[in-house]
Short mmCIF file of C-alpha atoms in Angstrom, two decimals:
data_model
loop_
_atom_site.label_atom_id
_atom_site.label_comp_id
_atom_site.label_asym_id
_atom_site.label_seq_id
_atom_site.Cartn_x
_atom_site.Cartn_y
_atom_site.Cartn_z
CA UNK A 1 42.31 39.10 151.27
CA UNK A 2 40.37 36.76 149.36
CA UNK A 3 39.96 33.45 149.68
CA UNK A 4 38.04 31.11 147.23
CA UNK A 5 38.03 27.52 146.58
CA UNK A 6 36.54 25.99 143.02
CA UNK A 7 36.08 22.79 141.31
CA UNK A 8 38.88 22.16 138.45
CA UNK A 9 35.91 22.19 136.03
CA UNK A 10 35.12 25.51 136.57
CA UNK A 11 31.38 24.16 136.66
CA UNK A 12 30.72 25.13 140.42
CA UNK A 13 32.74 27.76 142.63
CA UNK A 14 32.10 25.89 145.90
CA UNK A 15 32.54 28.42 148.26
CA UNK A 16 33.60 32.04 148.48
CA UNK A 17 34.90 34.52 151.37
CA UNK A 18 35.14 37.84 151.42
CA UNK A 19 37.53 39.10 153.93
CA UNK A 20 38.73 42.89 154.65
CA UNK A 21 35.40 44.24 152.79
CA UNK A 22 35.39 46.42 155.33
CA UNK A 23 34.83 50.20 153.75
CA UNK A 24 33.08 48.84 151.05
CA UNK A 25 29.01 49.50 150.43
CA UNK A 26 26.66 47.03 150.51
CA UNK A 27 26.17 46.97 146.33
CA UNK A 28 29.59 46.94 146.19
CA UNK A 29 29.79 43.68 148.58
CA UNK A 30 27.39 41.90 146.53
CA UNK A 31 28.61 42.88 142.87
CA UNK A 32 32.11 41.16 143.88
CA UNK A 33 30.29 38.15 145.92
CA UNK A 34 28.66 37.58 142.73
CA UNK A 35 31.42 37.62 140.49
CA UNK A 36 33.98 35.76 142.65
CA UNK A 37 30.79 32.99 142.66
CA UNK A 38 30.27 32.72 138.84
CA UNK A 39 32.02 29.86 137.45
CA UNK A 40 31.80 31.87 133.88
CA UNK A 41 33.83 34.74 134.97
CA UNK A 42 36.20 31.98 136.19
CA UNK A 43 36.29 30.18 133.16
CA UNK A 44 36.50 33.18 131.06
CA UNK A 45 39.40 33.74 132.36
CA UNK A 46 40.68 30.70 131.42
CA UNK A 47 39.89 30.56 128.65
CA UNK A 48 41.08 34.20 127.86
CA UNK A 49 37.62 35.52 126.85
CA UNK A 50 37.59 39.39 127.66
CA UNK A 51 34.44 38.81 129.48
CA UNK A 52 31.64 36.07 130.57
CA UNK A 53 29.32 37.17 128.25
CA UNK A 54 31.25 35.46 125.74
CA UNK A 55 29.31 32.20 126.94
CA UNK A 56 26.09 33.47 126.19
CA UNK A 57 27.14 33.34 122.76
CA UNK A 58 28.80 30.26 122.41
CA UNK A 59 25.59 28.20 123.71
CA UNK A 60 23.51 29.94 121.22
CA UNK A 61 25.65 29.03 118.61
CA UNK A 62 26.24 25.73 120.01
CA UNK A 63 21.99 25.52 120.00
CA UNK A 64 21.29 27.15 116.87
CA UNK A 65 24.46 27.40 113.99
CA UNK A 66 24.36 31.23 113.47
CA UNK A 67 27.70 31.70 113.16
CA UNK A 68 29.85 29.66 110.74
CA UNK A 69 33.08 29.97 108.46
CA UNK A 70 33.80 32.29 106.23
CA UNK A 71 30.55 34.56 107.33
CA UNK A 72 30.28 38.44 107.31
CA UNK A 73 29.53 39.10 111.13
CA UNK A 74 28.86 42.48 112.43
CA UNK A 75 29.07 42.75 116.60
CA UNK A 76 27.25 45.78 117.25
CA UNK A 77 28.22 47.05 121.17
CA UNK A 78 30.91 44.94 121.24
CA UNK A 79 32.96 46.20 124.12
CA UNK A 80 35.13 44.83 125.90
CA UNK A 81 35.72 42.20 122.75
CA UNK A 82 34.32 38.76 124.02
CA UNK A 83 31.73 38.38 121.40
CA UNK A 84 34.16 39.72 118.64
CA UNK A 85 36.65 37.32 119.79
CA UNK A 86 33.89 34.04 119.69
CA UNK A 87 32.84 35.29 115.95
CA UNK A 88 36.08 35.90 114.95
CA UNK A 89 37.18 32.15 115.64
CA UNK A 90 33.70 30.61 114.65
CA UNK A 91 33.60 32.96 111.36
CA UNK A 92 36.73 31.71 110.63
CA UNK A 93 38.50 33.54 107.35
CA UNK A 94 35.23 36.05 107.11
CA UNK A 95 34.94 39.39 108.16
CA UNK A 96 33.92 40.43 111.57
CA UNK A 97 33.33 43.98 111.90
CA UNK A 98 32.57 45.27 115.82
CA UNK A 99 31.45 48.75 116.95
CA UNK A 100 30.99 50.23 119.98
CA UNK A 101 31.05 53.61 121.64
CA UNK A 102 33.61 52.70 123.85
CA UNK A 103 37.39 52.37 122.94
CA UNK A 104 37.92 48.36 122.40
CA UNK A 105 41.20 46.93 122.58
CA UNK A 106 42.12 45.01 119.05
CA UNK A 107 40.45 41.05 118.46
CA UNK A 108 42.61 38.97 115.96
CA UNK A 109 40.43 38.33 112.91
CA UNK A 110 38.01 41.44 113.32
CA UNK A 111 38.03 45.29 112.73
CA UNK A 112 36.58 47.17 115.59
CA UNK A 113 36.05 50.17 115.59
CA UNK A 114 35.90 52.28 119.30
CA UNK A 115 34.03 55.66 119.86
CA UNK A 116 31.63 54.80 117.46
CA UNK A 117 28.01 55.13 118.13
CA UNK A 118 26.40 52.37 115.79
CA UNK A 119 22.65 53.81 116.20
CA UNK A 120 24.68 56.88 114.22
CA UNK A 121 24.69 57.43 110.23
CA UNK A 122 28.26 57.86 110.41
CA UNK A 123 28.82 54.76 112.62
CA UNK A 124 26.51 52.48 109.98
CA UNK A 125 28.90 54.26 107.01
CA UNK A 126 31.87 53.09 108.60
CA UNK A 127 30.69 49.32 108.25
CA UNK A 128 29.45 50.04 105.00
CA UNK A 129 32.91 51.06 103.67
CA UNK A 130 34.29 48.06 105.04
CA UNK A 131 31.73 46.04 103.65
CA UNK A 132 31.92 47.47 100.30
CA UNK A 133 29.42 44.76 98.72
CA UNK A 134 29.66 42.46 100.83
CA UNK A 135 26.30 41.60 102.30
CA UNK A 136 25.77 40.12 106.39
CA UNK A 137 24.93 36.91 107.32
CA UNK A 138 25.10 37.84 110.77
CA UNK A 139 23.82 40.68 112.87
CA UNK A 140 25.02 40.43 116.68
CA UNK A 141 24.18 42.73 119.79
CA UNK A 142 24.42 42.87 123.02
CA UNK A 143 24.36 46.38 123.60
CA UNK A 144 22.41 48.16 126.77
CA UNK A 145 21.71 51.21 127.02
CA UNK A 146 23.09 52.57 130.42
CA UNK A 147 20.46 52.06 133.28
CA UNK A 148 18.87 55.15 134.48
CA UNK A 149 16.68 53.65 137.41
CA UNK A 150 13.57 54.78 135.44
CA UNK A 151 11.72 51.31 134.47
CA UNK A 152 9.96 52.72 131.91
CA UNK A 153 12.94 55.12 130.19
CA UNK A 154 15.32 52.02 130.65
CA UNK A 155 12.55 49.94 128.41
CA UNK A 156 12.33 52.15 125.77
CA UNK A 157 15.96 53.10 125.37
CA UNK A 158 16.38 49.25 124.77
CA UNK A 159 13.88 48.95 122.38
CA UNK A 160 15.43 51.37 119.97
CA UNK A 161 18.55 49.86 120.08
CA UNK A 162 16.73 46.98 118.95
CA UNK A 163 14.68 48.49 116.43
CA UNK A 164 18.07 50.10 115.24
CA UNK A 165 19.67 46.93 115.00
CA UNK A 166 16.56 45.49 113.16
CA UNK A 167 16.53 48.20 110.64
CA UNK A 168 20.53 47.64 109.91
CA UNK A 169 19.86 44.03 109.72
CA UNK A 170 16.96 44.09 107.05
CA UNK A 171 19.03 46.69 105.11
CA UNK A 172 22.07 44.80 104.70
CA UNK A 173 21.45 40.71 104.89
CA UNK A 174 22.12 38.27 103.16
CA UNK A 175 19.03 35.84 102.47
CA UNK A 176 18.81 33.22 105.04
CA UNK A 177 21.12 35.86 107.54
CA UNK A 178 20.25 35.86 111.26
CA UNK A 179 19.90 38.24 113.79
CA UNK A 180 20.76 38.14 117.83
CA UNK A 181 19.96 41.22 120.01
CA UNK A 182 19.92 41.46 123.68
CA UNK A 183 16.38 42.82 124.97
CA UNK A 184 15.32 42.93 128.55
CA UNK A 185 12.04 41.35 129.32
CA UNK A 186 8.81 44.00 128.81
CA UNK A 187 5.31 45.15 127.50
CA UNK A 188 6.91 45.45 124.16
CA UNK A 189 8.94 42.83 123.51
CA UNK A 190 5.94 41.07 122.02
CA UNK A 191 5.58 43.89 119.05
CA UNK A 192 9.10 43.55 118.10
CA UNK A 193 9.08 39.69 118.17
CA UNK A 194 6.03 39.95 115.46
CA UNK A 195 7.86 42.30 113.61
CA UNK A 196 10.24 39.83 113.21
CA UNK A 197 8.40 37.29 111.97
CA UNK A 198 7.48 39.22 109.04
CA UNK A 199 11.34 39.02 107.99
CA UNK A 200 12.96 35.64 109.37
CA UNK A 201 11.58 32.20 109.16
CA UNK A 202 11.83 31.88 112.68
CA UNK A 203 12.10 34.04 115.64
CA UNK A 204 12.43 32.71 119.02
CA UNK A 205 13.50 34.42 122.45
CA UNK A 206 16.03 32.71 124.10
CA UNK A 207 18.02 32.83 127.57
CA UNK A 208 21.00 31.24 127.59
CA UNK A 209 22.61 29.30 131.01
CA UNK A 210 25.31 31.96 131.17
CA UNK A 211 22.74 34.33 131.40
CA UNK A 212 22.13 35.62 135.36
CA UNK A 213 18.48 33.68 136.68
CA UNK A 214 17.92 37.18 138.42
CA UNK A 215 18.38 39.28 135.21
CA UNK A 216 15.75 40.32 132.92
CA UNK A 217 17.81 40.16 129.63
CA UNK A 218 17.17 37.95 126.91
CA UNK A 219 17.96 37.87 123.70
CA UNK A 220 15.43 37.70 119.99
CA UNK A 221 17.16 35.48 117.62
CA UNK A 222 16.04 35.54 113.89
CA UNK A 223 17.10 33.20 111.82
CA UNK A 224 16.03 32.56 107.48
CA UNK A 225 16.02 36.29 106.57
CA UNK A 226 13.97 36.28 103.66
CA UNK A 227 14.41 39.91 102.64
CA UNK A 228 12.41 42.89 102.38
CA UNK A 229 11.04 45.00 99.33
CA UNK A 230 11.40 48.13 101.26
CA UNK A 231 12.45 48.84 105.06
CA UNK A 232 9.84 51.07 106.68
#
């Protein structure tokens, strides 16, 4: 049995018991103590967001106006749908197109496509025919790659999903289009963010509230693409 008690804003989950956790390990223990304490997961709920990470992307837009209506957004990773499902209402009457290599269960207002791998020529191809000529004004990630326990592996697994999400996004922007990928804190991050700069007006790294304190992610936000002569 469970027992929790939580303020009616959702803002702070006062207190939280676990009882009968008996059988269960230690990780397991603390994975549900932390979720049963998060006032997002709560309030996704509520608010019938697939997920909490859909708050992560709602203050950033909040913060910085990436998403508007009538915009061409493409949600790359976006299992289980919570992202999809914030674009789909803030892009309102555009096209949001979402990919991941997971099955995804359908978002009103965007095509997804499941057991797709977007890094994959024949993922990008299936945007591009739904695109047609339509060019992005929004690039979106928050993929991971699955964590191996290796430090090092884990870091550069992430990086080329973010160099593969760079690449897509340089290739098929609009001028002025911005770009949001997840990244986990590390050596590299610096090289990518200068990378950046030589496409967007202005690249910042930002960490949301709704992103865990004791997690390294954070997310590279470009914003003014200014285009490219040739992608290399």
């Amino acid at each position: 049995m469970i027992t929790r008690r939580y303020s009616t804003t959702t803002r702070l989950l006062k207190k939280v018991t676990l009882n009968n956790a008996k059988g269960k390990s230690v990780s397991s223990q603390m994975w549900l103590q932390r979720q049963l304490s998060d006032p997002y997961v709560e309030k996704a709920k509520m608010l019938s967001y697939r997920c909490r990470s859909a708050f992560k992307l709602l203050e950033i837009d909040d913060k910085h106006k990436i998403l508007r209506p009538e915009y061409t957004v493409i949600d790359c990773g976006c299992s289980p749908g919570s992202w999809s499902q914030v674009a789909a209402k803030r892009a309102k009457n555009g096209l949001v197109i979402g990919v991941d290599l997971q099955q995804v269960q359908p978002v009103e207002g965007a095509i997804l496509f499941g057991n797709t791998d977007f890094t994959s020529e024949a993922g990008q191809q299936k945007i591009c025919d739904v695109l047609k000529d339509k060019r992005v004004n929004c690039v979106l990630s928050d993929m991971a790659p699955r964590a191996t326990g290796i430090r090092q592996l884990d870091q550069e697994n992430i990086m080329m999903l973010c160099y593969a999400v760079l690449r897509f996004a340089l290739t098929m922007s609009e001028e002025k289009a911005s770009v949001l990928m997840k990244c986990w804190t590390n050596a590299e991050m610096q090289e990518l963010v200068k990378r950046m700069e030589c496409y967007y007006e202005t690249v910042k790294v930002v960490k949301p509230n709704a992103s865990r304190g004791d997690s390294a992610e954070t997310f590279l936000l470009g914003k003014g693409f200014k285009g490219v002569t040739k992608v290399t």
